[in-house]
Coordinates of C-alpha atoms in Angstrom, one line a residue:
M1 CA 41.0 76.7 165.6
V2 CA 44.2 78.5 164.9
S3 CA 44.7 81.2 167.5
K4 CA 44.2 85.1 166.9
L5 CA 46.9 86.1 169.5
P6 CA 49.7 88.4 167.4
L7 CA 53.1 86.4 167.8
R8 CA 55.4 87.3 170.4
R9 CA 59.4 88.4 169.1
T10 CA 61.7 87.5 171.4
K11 CA 64.9 88.9 171.8
K12 CA 66.1 87.4 169.4
D13 CA 64.5 88.4 166.3
F14 CA 65.6 91.3 167.2
I15 CA 68.7 90.2 167.2
A16 CA 68.7 89.3 163.7
T17 CA 66.2 91.8 162.6
G18 CA 69.4 94.3 163.3
V19 CA 71.7 91.7 161.6
I20 CA 69.6 91.9 158.1
A21 CA 69.4 95.4 158.5
A22 CA 72.7 96.2 158.6
L23 CA 74.4 94.1 156.3
A24 CA 71.7 95.4 153.7
V25 CA 73.2 98.1 154.5
I26 CA 76.5 97.5 154.5
G27 CA 75.6 95.3 150.9
I28 CA 73.4 98.5 149.4
G29 CA 76.1 100.8 150.6
T30 CA 79.5 98.2 149.0
V31 CA 77.1 98.2 145.4
W32 CA 77.1 102.5 145.6
A33 CA 80.7 103.1 146.4
T34 CA 81.8 100.8 143.1
A35 CA 79.0 101.5 141.1
P36 CA 80.9 103.4 137.8
I37 CA 78.3 106.1 138.6
R38 CA 79.8 107.2 141.6
G39 CA 82.3 109.8 140.7
T40 CA 81.7 109.7 137.1
E41 CA 80.7 111.7 134.1
L42 CA 79.3 109.8 131.1
S43 CA 77.9 112.8 128.1
P44 CA 77.4 110.8 125.7
A45 CA 76.4 111.1 122.3
Q46 CA 73.5 113.0 121.3
E47 CA 72.9 110.5 118.6
P48 CA 75.0 107.6 117.3
F49 CA 78.2 108.2 114.6
V50 CA 78.0 106.4 111.2
A51 CA 81.4 106.2 109.8
A52 CA 82.3 107.5 106.4
A53 CA 84.2 105.6 104.4
T54 CA 88.5 105.9 105.0
T55 CA 89.9 107.2 102.1
D56 CA 92.1 105.6 99.8
H57 CA 93.7 109.4 98.3
I58 CA 96.5 110.1 98.3
P59 CA 97.1 114.1 98.4
N60 CA 99.8 115.9 97.1
Q61 CA 99.8 118.5 100.4
L62 CA 98.2 118.7 103.4
H63 CA 97.6 121.3 105.9
E64 CA 96.8 121.6 109.8
Q65 CA 92.5 121.3 110.1
W66 CA 92.4 120.7 114.2
R67 CA 93.9 120.2 117.1
I68 CA 93.6 118.5 119.8
T69 CA 95.3 117.6 123.2
D70 CA 95.7 113.8 124.0
T71 CA 97.6 112.9 127.3
S72 CA 98.1 109.5 126.9
N73 CA 101.2 107.5 126.9
N74 CA 99.5 105.8 123.4
H75 CA 102.5 106.3 120.8
K76 CA 99.4 106.8 118.0
P77 CA 96.4 107.8 117.0
A78 CA 93.7 105.7 118.8
I79 CA 90.5 105.6 116.0
T80 CA 87.7 103.0 116.0
G81 CA 84.9 103.1 114.7
G82 CA 85.5 106.0 112.2
V83 CA 86.0 108.6 115.6
I84 CA 89.3 109.2 117.4
S85 CA 89.7 109.4 121.2
T86 CA 92.3 111.0 123.5
A87 CA 93.2 111.9 126.9
D88 CA 93.2 114.9 128.8
G89 CA 94.0 113.9 132.5
N90 CA 91.8 111.3 133.5
T91 CA 88.3 112.0 130.6
I92 CA 88.4 110.4 127.9
N93 CA 87.1 112.4 124.9
T94 CA 86.2 111.1 121.4
Y95 CA 85.6 113.0 118.4
T96 CA 84.3 112.7 114.7
P97 CA 86.6 113.6 111.8
D98 CA 85.9 117.4 112.0
G99 CA 86.9 117.8 115.1
S100 CA 83.9 117.6 116.9
L101 CA 83.4 116.0 120.4
L102 CA 81.2 112.7 120.2
W103 CA 81.4 112.7 123.8
S104 CA 83.1 112.0 126.4
Y105 CA 84.1 110.5 130.5
K106 CA 85.0 111.9 133.4
R107 CA 85.9 110.4 136.1
D108 CA 88.2 110.8 139.4
K109 CA 90.1 108.8 139.7
E110 CA 93.6 108.5 138.1
L111 CA 94.1 107.4 134.0
C112 CA 96.2 104.1 133.9
S113 CA 95.7 102.7 130.2
F114 CA 93.7 103.3 127.5
S115 CA 93.5 102.0 124.1
S116 CA 90.9 101.7 121.2
G117 CA 89.1 98.5 119.2
V118 CA 86.4 96.6 118.8
D119 CA 84.7 99.6 118.4
A120 CA 84.8 100.3 121.5
V121 CA 87.3 103.0 123.4
I122 CA 88.5 100.7 127.1
A123 CA 89.8 103.3 129.3
T124 CA 91.0 101.5 132.8
Y125 CA 91.2 103.6 135.8
K126 CA 93.5 103.3 139.8
T127 CA 91.1 102.4 142.8
G128 CA 92.4 100.5 145.8
I129 CA 92.6 97.5 143.9
G130 CA 95.4 99.1 141.6
C131 CA 94.5 99.5 137.9
G132 CA 92.1 97.4 138.0
D133 CA 88.4 99.7 137.5
V134 CA 87.3 99.4 133.7
T135 CA 85.3 100.4 131.1
S136 CA 84.2 100.1 127.6
I137 CA 82.2 102.9 125.8
N138 CA 81.1 102.6 122.4
A139 CA 83.0 104.1 120.3
N140 CA 80.1 106.0 117.8
D141 CA 77.7 107.4 120.8
G142 CA 78.9 107.1 124.1
T143 CA 77.0 104.8 125.7
Y144 CA 78.5 101.8 128.2
K145 CA 79.3 99.0 127.1
A146 CA 81.1 96.2 129.8
T147 CA 82.3 97.4 133.3
R148 CA 84.9 94.8 135.0
S149 CA 87.1 95.5 138.0
A150 CA 89.1 93.3 140.1
I151 CA 92.6 93.1 141.6
S152 CA 95.5 95.2 139.4
S153 CA 98.6 96.4 139.2
D154 CA 99.2 100.0 139.5
Q155 CA 101.3 100.2 136.1
V156 CA 99.9 99.0 133.5
A157 CA 100.1 99.3 129.8
P158 CA 97.5 98.7 127.7
I159 CA 97.6 95.6 124.9
I160 CA 94.5 94.8 122.2
S161 CA 94.6 93.0 119.1
N162 CA 91.5 91.8 116.7
D163 CA 90.6 89.5 118.8
R164 CA 91.5 90.6 122.5
I165 CA 91.7 93.7 124.7
G166 CA 93.8 93.4 128.6
V167 CA 97.2 95.1 130.4
L168 CA 100.5 94.0 130.6
G169 CA 101.2 94.5 134.5
D170 CA 104.7 94.3 135.6
E171 CA 103.6 91.4 137.2
R172 CA 101.3 89.6 135.2
V173 CA 98.8 90.2 132.1
E174 CA 95.8 89.8 131.9
L175 CA 93.1 89.2 128.2
W176 CA 89.4 89.6 128.2
R177 CA 86.8 89.5 125.5
S178 CA 84.7 93.1 124.3
D179 CA 82.4 92.1 126.6
L180 CA 85.3 91.5 129.3
V181 CA 85.4 88.8 130.8
R182 CA 89.3 87.7 131.1
T183 CA 90.3 84.2 129.3
I184 CA 93.2 84.5 131.2
E185 CA 96.1 86.1 133.6
Y186 CA 99.4 84.2 133.7
G187 CA 102.2 85.7 135.5
D188 CA 101.6 86.4 140.1
V189 CA 98.5 86.7 140.9
E190 CA 97.5 88.7 144.3
A191 CA 95.2 86.3 147.1
P192 CA 94.5 83.4 144.1
Q193 CA 91.3 81.4 144.5
E194 CA 93.2 78.1 144.6
S195 CA 96.8 78.3 144.8
G196 CA 99.5 75.8 142.1
Q197 CA 97.4 77.4 138.9
Q198 CA 100.1 79.8 138.0
P199 CA 102.6 78.3 136.2
H200 CA 106.1 81.1 137.0
P201 CA 104.5 83.5 139.6
E202 CA 108.3 84.5 140.7
C203 CA 109.6 85.2 137.0
S204 CA 108.4 89.0 136.3
I205 CA 107.2 89.7 132.5
T206 CA 109.9 92.2 130.7
S207 CA 106.4 92.4 127.4
A208 CA 103.3 90.6 126.1
M209 CA 100.9 90.7 122.9
T210 CA 98.4 88.9 121.3
R211 CA 97.3 87.7 118.8
K212 CA 93.6 85.4 117.5
E213 CA 94.6 82.4 120.0
L214 CA 98.4 82.9 120.6
L215 CA 99.4 85.0 123.8
A216 CA 103.5 85.0 123.7
I217 CA 105.2 87.4 126.5
T218 CA 109.1 87.6 127.7
E219 CA 110.3 86.9 131.5
T220 CA 113.0 86.8 133.8
C221 CA 113.3 84.9 136.5
P222 CA 114.9 84.8 139.8
D223 CA 117.6 82.5 139.3
G224 CA 118.8 85.0 135.5
S225 CA 116.9 82.7 132.6
A226 CA 115.0 84.3 130.2
F227 CA 111.9 82.6 128.7
L228 CA 109.6 83.4 126.1
R229 CA 106.6 81.2 126.2
F230 CA 103.7 80.5 124.0
M231 CA 99.9 80.0 125.6
D232 CA 96.4 80.0 123.9
T233 CA 94.1 83.0 125.5
T234 CA 91.5 80.4 126.2
P235 CA 92.7 78.3 128.3
E236 CA 89.6 75.7 130.4
D237 CA 90.4 77.4 133.8
S238 CA 91.5 81.1 133.3
R239 CA 93.5 81.0 136.1
A240 CA 95.1 77.8 134.8
P241 CA 97.3 79.0 131.9
E242 CA 98.9 76.5 129.7
I243 CA 101.9 77.1 128.0
T244 CA 102.4 75.0 124.9
Q245 CA 106.2 76.9 124.3
D246 CA 108.9 77.4 126.2
I247 CA 111.6 79.1 124.4
Q248 CA 114.9 79.9 126.6
I249 CA 116.3 83.0 125.3
A250 CA 119.8 85.3 126.5
D251 CA 117.4 88.3 127.1
G252 CA 114.3 89.2 124.4
T253 CA 111.4 91.4 123.6
I254 CA 108.2 91.4 121.8
V255 CA 108.4 93.0 119.0
A256 CA 106.1 91.4 116.4
I257 CA 103.6 88.2 117.0
G258 CA 101.6 86.4 113.7
Q259 CA 98.3 84.2 114.5
S260 CA 101.4 81.6 115.0
A261 CA 105.3 82.7 115.6
A262 CA 106.9 85.5 117.4
A263 CA 110.0 88.5 116.7
I264 CA 111.7 88.9 119.3
Y265 CA 114.7 91.9 119.9
V266 CA 117.5 90.7 121.7
N267 CA 121.0 92.3 123.1
E268 CA 123.1 89.1 123.4
P269 CA 125.4 88.3 121.1
S270 CA 125.0 90.5 119.4
P271 CA 121.0 93.1 118.4
K272 CA 119.2 90.7 116.4
I273 CA 115.8 90.1 115.6
L274 CA 114.7 86.2 116.4
S275 CA 111.2 85.1 115.4
Y276 CA 110.2 82.1 116.3
N277 CA 106.7 79.5 115.3
D278 CA 104.5 78.1 118.0
D279 CA 107.2 75.1 117.7
G280 CA 109.9 77.0 119.5
E281 CA 111.6 76.8 115.9
L282 CA 113.8 79.7 115.1
I283 CA 112.5 80.6 112.0
G284 CA 114.3 84.2 111.3
E285 CA 117.0 86.0 111.8
H286 CA 118.3 88.9 111.5
A287 CA 121.2 91.8 113.2
V288 CA 120.2 94.8 113.1
E289 CA 121.3 98.1 115.8
A290 CA 121.1 98.5 119.0
V291 CA 117.9 99.7 120.5
G292 CA 117.0 100.3 124.7
F293 CA 113.4 99.8 126.5
P294 CA 111.9 101.5 129.1
D295 CA 111.0 99.7 132.7
A296 CA 108.0 97.0 132.1
P297 CA 105.3 97.7 131.7
F298 CA 105.3 99.8 128.7
Q299 CA 103.2 99.9 124.9
L300 CA 105.1 98.1 122.5
H301 CA 105.3 101.1 119.4
T302 CA 104.3 98.5 116.3
A303 CA 101.2 99.4 114.0
D304 CA 99.1 96.4 111.7
L305 CA 99.8 96.5 107.4
P306 CA 97.6 95.3 105.2
H307 CA 100.5 92.7 104.3
H308 CA 102.9 93.4 107.4
M309 CA 103.7 94.1 111.4
S310 CA 106.0 96.8 111.5
W311 CA 107.5 98.4 115.2
F312 CA 109.6 101.7 115.0
N313 CA 112.1 101.2 117.8
G314 CA 113.3 104.6 118.3
K315 CA 115.1 105.5 115.4
S316 CA 113.7 102.6 112.2
L317 CA 110.7 101.4 111.0
V318 CA 111.1 98.3 110.7
L319 CA 108.6 95.6 108.4
L320 CA 107.8 92.6 108.9
S321 CA 105.8 89.7 106.9
P322 CA 102.7 88.9 109.1
S323 CA 103.4 84.9 108.8
Q324 CA 106.9 84.2 109.7
L325 CA 107.4 87.6 110.6
N326 CA 111.0 87.7 109.0
V327 CA 112.4 90.8 107.9
R328 CA 111.0 92.6 105.5
Q329 CA 111.8 97.0 105.0
S330 CA 113.6 99.0 107.8
F331 CA 112.8 102.9 106.7
N332 CA 115.6 105.1 108.6
D333 CA 114.1 108.7 108.3
A334 CA 110.5 107.8 110.3
L335 CA 110.1 109.2 113.2
G336 CA 107.6 106.7 114.2
T337 CA 104.8 104.2 112.8
G338 CA 102.6 104.7 109.4
I339 CA 99.5 103.1 107.8
A340 CA 98.0 102.0 104.3
V341 CA 96.3 103.9 101.5
D342 CA 96.1 103.0 98.5
G343 CA 98.3 100.7 98.2
K344 CA 101.8 101.7 99.8
L345 CA 103.2 102.8 103.1
L346 CA 103.1 106.1 104.8
Y347 CA 105.1 106.8 107.6
P348 CA 105.7 110.3 109.2
T349 CA 109.5 112.0 108.6
I350 CA 111.0 115.1 109.5
E351 CA 109.9 116.6 105.8
G352 CA 106.4 115.6 106.6
I353 CA 105.2 111.5 105.4
A354 CA 106.6 110.0 103.1
V355 CA 104.8 107.7 100.5
A356 CA 106.9 104.7 99.8
N357 CA 106.9 101.0 98.2
W358 CA 106.1 97.8 101.1
N359 CA 108.1 95.9 98.9
T360 CA 111.1 97.3 97.3
G361 CA 111.4 100.2 100.1
E362 CA 111.7 102.7 97.7
V363 CA 110.5 105.9 98.5
L364 CA 107.9 107.5 96.3
R365 CA 108.2 111.4 96.7
T366 CA 107.4 112.7 100.4
I367 CA 104.5 114.5 101.3
P368 CA 105.5 118.0 103.1
V369 CA 104.6 118.9 106.5
D370 CA 104.7 122.1 108.6
R371 CA 105.5 121.1 112.6
A372 CA 106.6 124.0 113.1
D373 CA 109.0 123.5 116.2
Y374 CA 107.9 120.0 117.5
K375 CA 111.0 117.9 117.2
G376 CA 109.8 114.5 118.5
E377 CA 108.5 110.9 117.6
V378 CA 104.8 111.5 115.9
S379 CA 102.6 108.9 114.5
L380 CA 100.0 108.3 111.4
G381 CA 96.5 107.8 111.7
V382 CA 93.2 108.1 109.2
V383 CA 89.9 108.8 110.6
G384 CA 87.1 109.4 108.0
Q385 CA 88.9 111.9 105.4
V386 CA 91.1 113.4 107.7
F387 CA 95.2 112.0 108.2
V388 CA 96.0 113.1 111.7
E389 CA 99.9 112.8 113.7
K390 CA 100.2 112.6 117.7
R391 CA 102.6 114.4 118.1
G392 CA 103.6 114.5 122.2
S393 CA 100.2 115.4 123.8
Q394 CA 98.9 116.6 121.0
I395 CA 96.8 115.4 117.5
V396 CA 96.7 117.5 115.3
A397 CA 94.7 116.9 112.1
L398 CA 95.6 117.3 108.2
G399 CA 93.9 117.7 105.7

């Protein structure tokens, strides 16, 4: 016979219930405190933007169409999916080629960096874990694509290729897939889950670039040595990088990367660009003028062209072959990186935009551009039928 008497609750039962309830409240509070929506204002597009074809016409003249603020440290316009994105303080704004605001994303945290690629805009914000709060937003409509949150450096620079995105800090580098799942971390990892997984946590990373399955980094170590290191972007365990080549160098900063090679600028014993393949062999050497770099982490002034990699060193625009990364051309009147249109190289100069043959180095003509009293660096982009210049903290559209 089953008793109909009510169950008696003991003091231990009340204590257990209280503990469970408290933990539940803490859990809910933690989720609310770390969720992307808190302190966030996302204003998506009213409808998805459908990108038009990019222009293949080189005009004879260009005039300003519109301009917008861009306070980011990006050296060139951030363009993907037929739209252009900018930073204004801690807010990301994305515009259509006619200068209309498509969507915006605002947070009450400091914006560390942002980049664009794989049809998304990727923003990193500083929280109590450094610049480790990352949000990826679909470029064409301003909807969330992915988020991640992890301990990171207090200062980071974006790294992006057609296959990976990530950040470089002064202590480590991370790469992620387009869904922000980490594929590799390298360097000095704070609070590692297991010891001994990082091969050189004592060294300081000075530069990094990635392409396809190759990640290349340069770093200096406490004993004064410096290295160029190659590794796979997707090791079996993302926490345990697999170095495929260790190349000792006098010094160096990566300025270009291919699928199986990297080029570095070195000061010693004389200024040169040295190219190494993934077998560790020196496959190219080219004397250049001496240039300087800011303290790491920083974004390299590079841009891909159909048949060349390009690097702006602050004085010249250097074109390198895509596989061997040998220097092919140098344009000494450039103000920044350029673009390819109709089989020609277009790059900014003091007079305007030069149209050049990238095979011979001949400048065919110059499209005049009036920049008024602006005298700084300029990098060029194209979005739809509009040419855009990044001039300091301004994006200027020309048409």
